Tab-separated table of C-alpha atoms in Angstrom:
chain	number	residue	atom	x	y	z
Q	96	MET	CA	-39.790	-40.623	-2.349
Q	97	ALA	CA	-37.002	-38.093	-2.801
Q	98	LEU	CA	-37.578	-35.134	-5.051
Q	99	THR	CA	-35.303	-34.801	-8.056
Q	100	ALA	CA	-33.717	-31.764	-9.644
Q	101	THR	CA	-35.534	-29.791	-12.337
Q	102	ILE	CA	-33.520	-29.218	-15.493
Q	103	TYR	CA	-33.419	-25.732	-17.012
Q	104	SER	CA	-32.129	-25.138	-20.554
Q	105	PHE	CA	-30.882	-21.764	-21.716
Q	106	GLU	CA	-29.618	-20.703	-25.138
Q	107	THR	CA	-27.295	-17.981	-23.912
Q	108	GLN	CA	-25.478	-15.173	-25.684
Q	109	ILE	CA	-22.726	-13.533	-23.665
Q	110	ALA	CA	-21.313	-10.154	-24.666
Q	111	ASP	CA	-18.970	-8.956	-21.923
Q	112	VAL	CA	-17.378	-5.812	-23.338
Q	113	ASP	CA	-15.419	-5.229	-20.103
Q	114	ARG	CA	-13.519	-8.527	-20.575
Q	115	ALA	CA	-13.788	-8.858	-24.396
Q	116	VAL	CA	-15.729	-12.136	-24.079
Q	117	TYR	CA	-18.284	-12.916	-26.792
Q	118	GLU	CA	-19.809	-16.405	-26.799
Q	119	THR	CA	-23.011	-18.268	-27.494
Q	120	VAL	CA	-23.505	-21.301	-25.262
Q	121	SER	CA	-26.231	-23.850	-24.582
Q	122	LEU	CA	-26.543	-24.197	-20.826
Q	123	ARG	CA	-28.289	-26.914	-18.854
Q	124	MET	CA	-28.691	-26.336	-15.140
Q	125	ALA	CA	-30.105	-28.644	-12.515
Q	126	ARG	CA	-32.196	-26.763	-9.954
Q	127	GLN	CA	-32.285	-28.792	-6.768
Q	128	PRO	CA	-35.591	-28.977	-4.833
Q	129	SER	CA	-34.053	-26.938	-1.989
Q	130	GLU	CA	-32.623	-24.296	-4.343
Q	131	THR	CA	-34.494	-20.997	-4.615
Q	132	ALA	CA	-35.084	-19.321	-7.966
Q	133	ASP	CA	-32.980	-16.371	-6.728
Q	134	TYR	CA	-30.022	-18.636	-5.960
Q	135	MET	CA	-30.287	-20.405	-9.321
Q	136	LEU	CA	-30.448	-17.119	-11.257
Q	137	THR	CA	-27.448	-15.760	-9.326
Q	138	ARG	CA	-25.561	-18.956	-10.180
Q	139	LEU	CA	-26.459	-18.491	-13.869
Q	140	LEU	CA	-25.336	-14.848	-13.818
Q	141	ALA	CA	-22.082	-15.743	-12.038
Q	142	TYR	CA	-21.379	-18.329	-14.756
Q	143	CYS	CA	-21.993	-15.782	-17.534
Q	144	LEU	CA	-20.034	-12.995	-15.840
Q	145	GLU	CA	-17.070	-15.289	-15.164
Q	146	TYR	CA	-17.292	-17.159	-18.473
Q	147	THR	CA	-13.950	-18.524	-19.635
Q	148	GLU	CA	-12.535	-21.784	-20.942
Q	149	GLY	CA	-12.969	-24.556	-18.367
Q	150	ILE	CA	-15.933	-23.046	-16.519
Q	151	ALA	CA	-18.605	-25.434	-15.230
Q	152	PHE	CA	-21.660	-25.578	-13.021
Q	153	THR	CA	-21.630	-27.928	-10.082
Q	154	GLU	CA	-24.777	-29.333	-8.505
Q	155	GLY	CA	-25.527	-25.984	-6.856
Q	156	VAL	CA	-26.804	-26.246	-3.297
Q	157	ALA	CA	-26.340	-30.042	-3.481
Q	158	ALA	CA	-22.651	-29.735	-4.432
Q	159	GLY	CA	-21.371	-30.404	-0.911
Q	160	ASP	CA	-17.770	-29.209	-0.732
Q	161	ASP	CA	-17.770	-27.828	-4.298
Q	162	PRO	CA	-18.666	-24.238	-5.210
Q	163	ALA	CA	-21.705	-23.177	-7.256
Q	164	VAL	CA	-19.443	-22.604	-10.283
Q	165	LEU	CA	-15.794	-23.452	-10.856
Q	166	VAL	CA	-13.090	-23.071	-13.473
Q	167	ARG	CA	-10.462	-25.736	-14.133
Q	168	ASP	CA	-7.563	-25.520	-16.572
Q	169	LEU	CA	-6.756	-28.241	-19.112
Q	170	THR	CA	-4.731	-30.162	-16.521
Q	171	GLY	CA	-7.706	-30.262	-14.145
Q	172	ARG	CA	-6.211	-27.741	-11.733
Q	173	LEU	CA	-8.783	-25.597	-9.924
Q	174	ARG	CA	-8.290	-22.032	-11.151
Q	175	THR	CA	-11.394	-20.174	-9.909
Q	176	TRP	CA	-13.859	-20.950	-7.121
Q	177	ILE	CA	-17.160	-19.049	-7.430
Q	178	GLU	CA	-19.584	-19.037	-4.507
Q	179	VAL	CA	-23.189	-17.817	-4.551
Q	180	GLY	CA	-25.262	-16.395	-1.717
Q	181	LEU	CA	-23.848	-16.247	1.795
Q	182	PRO	CA	-21.110	-18.856	2.218
Q	183	ASP	CA	-19.600	-19.243	5.677
Q	184	ALA	CA	-16.129	-17.959	6.542
Q	185	ASP	CA	-14.566	-21.422	6.972
Q	186	ARG	CA	-15.729	-22.459	3.508
Q	187	ILE	CA	-14.326	-19.288	1.939
Q	188	HIS	CA	-11.048	-19.702	3.831
Q	189	ARG	CA	-10.568	-23.282	2.568
Q	190	ALA	CA	-11.630	-22.370	-0.983
Q	191	SER	CA	-9.265	-19.413	-1.143
Q	192	LYS	CA	-6.389	-21.760	-0.338
Q	193	ARG	CA	-7.428	-24.325	-2.987
Q	194	ALA	CA	-8.010	-22.015	-5.969
Q	195	ASP	CA	-5.914	-19.321	-7.605
Q	196	ARG	CA	-8.889	-16.955	-7.516
Q	197	MET	CA	-12.148	-16.766	-5.638
Q	198	ALA	CA	-15.281	-14.658	-6.130
Q	199	ILE	CA	-18.661	-14.398	-4.431
Q	200	TYR	CA	-21.891	-13.376	-6.164
Q	201	THR	CA	-24.749	-12.636	-3.822
Q	202	HIS	CA	-28.489	-12.247	-4.203
Q	203	ARG	CA	-28.672	-11.340	-0.535
Q	204	ASP	CA	-28.213	-7.988	1.193
Q	205	VAL	CA	-24.496	-7.349	0.639
Q	206	SER	CA	-24.141	-5.421	3.897
Q	207	ARG	CA	-25.305	-8.573	5.725
Q	208	VAL	CA	-22.845	-10.718	3.763
Q	209	LEU	CA	-19.944	-8.392	4.542
Q	210	ALA	CA	-20.948	-7.987	8.210
Q	211	GLU	CA	-21.138	-11.769	8.573
Q	212	LEU	CA	-17.653	-12.267	7.071
Q	213	ASN	CA	-15.630	-9.175	8.033
Q	214	GLY	CA	-13.025	-9.873	10.669
Q	215	LYS	CA	-13.192	-13.650	10.228
Q	216	LYS	CA	-10.134	-15.734	9.386
Q	217	ILE	CA	-10.233	-15.889	5.576
Q	218	HIS	CA	-7.140	-16.620	3.484
Q	219	ARG	CA	-6.415	-13.692	1.116
Q	220	ALA	CA	-9.669	-11.998	2.204
Q	221	ALA	CA	-8.735	-8.631	0.688
Q	222	GLU	CA	-8.403	-10.242	-2.768
Q	223	ILE	CA	-11.881	-11.793	-2.806
Q	224	PRO	CA	-14.488	-9.703	-4.640
Q	225	VAL	CA	-18.099	-9.835	-3.488
Q	226	PHE	CA	-20.430	-8.885	-6.334
Q	227	GLU	CA	-23.876	-7.441	-5.763
Q	228	PHE	CA	-26.702	-6.749	-8.194
Q	229	GLY	CA	-29.068	-3.796	-7.790
Q	230	ARG	CA	-31.776	-4.087	-5.136
Q	231	GLY	CA	-34.708	-6.190	-6.322
Q	232	PHE	CA	-33.081	-7.156	-9.637
Q	233	VAL	CA	-32.535	-10.855	-8.912
Q	234	GLU	CA	-35.992	-11.314	-7.363
Q	235	ASP	CA	-37.694	-9.579	-10.291
Q	236	VAL	CA	-35.869	-11.566	-12.976
Q	237	ALA	CA	-36.033	-14.906	-11.130
Q	238	SER	CA	-39.820	-14.663	-10.896
Q	239	ARG	CA	-39.977	-14.569	-14.705
Q	240	LEU	CA	-37.473	-17.308	-15.522
Q	241	ASP	CA	-38.894	-20.282	-17.430
Q	242	ARG	CA	-37.401	-23.768	-17.686
Q	243	ARG	CA	-36.455	-23.038	-21.297
Q	244	ALA	CA	-35.368	-19.589	-22.347
Q	245	GLY	CA	-33.291	-17.574	-24.754
Q	246	ILE	CA	-31.006	-15.325	-22.742
Q	247	ALA	CA	-28.702	-12.493	-23.756
Q	248	VAL	CA	-26.256	-11.183	-21.163
Q	249	SER	CA	-24.413	-7.975	-21.986
Q	250	VAL	CA	-21.953	-6.194	-19.722
Q	251	THR	CA	-20.304	-2.853	-20.274
Q	252	GLU	CA	-18.664	-0.725	-17.574
Q	253	ARG	CA	-20.167	-3.083	-14.946
Q	254	GLN	CA	-23.679	-2.311	-16.189
Q	255	LEU	CA	-25.570	-5.561	-16.770
Q	256	TYR	CA	-28.184	-5.796	-19.512
Q	257	LEU	CA	-30.219	-8.974	-19.503
Q	258	ASP	CA	-32.771	-10.124	-22.051
Q	259	ILE	CA	-34.896	-13.197	-21.359
Q	260	ASN	CA	-37.242	-14.250	-24.156
Q	261	GLY	CA	-37.520	-10.633	-25.338
Q	262	GLU	CA	-38.049	-9.063	-21.898
Q	263	SER	CA	-35.275	-6.648	-20.892
Q	264	PHE	CA	-33.777	-5.941	-17.475
Q	265	GLN	CA	-30.768	-3.956	-16.343
Q	266	THR	CA	-28.771	-3.319	-13.194
Q	267	VAL	CA	-25.369	-2.258	-11.981
Q	268	ILE	CA	-22.901	-4.857	-10.739
Q	269	THR	CA	-21.158	-3.469	-7.670
Q	270	GLU	CA	-17.909	-4.948	-6.400
Q	271	HIS	CA	-17.202	-4.990	-2.669
Q	272	HIS	CA	-14.283	-6.271	-0.600
Q	273	PHE	CA	-13.862	-7.364	2.994
Q	274	ALA	CA	-12.654	-4.755	5.468
């Protein structure tokens, strides 16, 4: 018998001062059996940090050729492709050609991500940001994430403040680029 995804529900307040985005959204995420808590949390954070009209989760690690998160305009055109973790160079290359913008959010060691991808054939590589959270942040928060939670995400000057059911966390979001 195949395992099924576990549904997580989050009442989420987003206050991104850097981008002047202020929204309250009800989010439902499917966590696939093969998806780690760290990956799922990074996917949730990427969604909140990239929040705009047309943003959507895909099936995460089970999404096949789709990214973890994507943004489409009203015509259905793919505007932003958002990867999580350590995607391979071929995948990034193809995605960068398909979407107007691409970003990577990683819960892994960013030096490993960059070393793995630097020098590889990637379309518009210099334009692709790779975002990293402070060491240990994702692991710490992911270990405390319940299937139902009230979440507040605040960003100012790339400092991330996260509140989950009254417990507060903070980290710096660092942007890197390929060499």
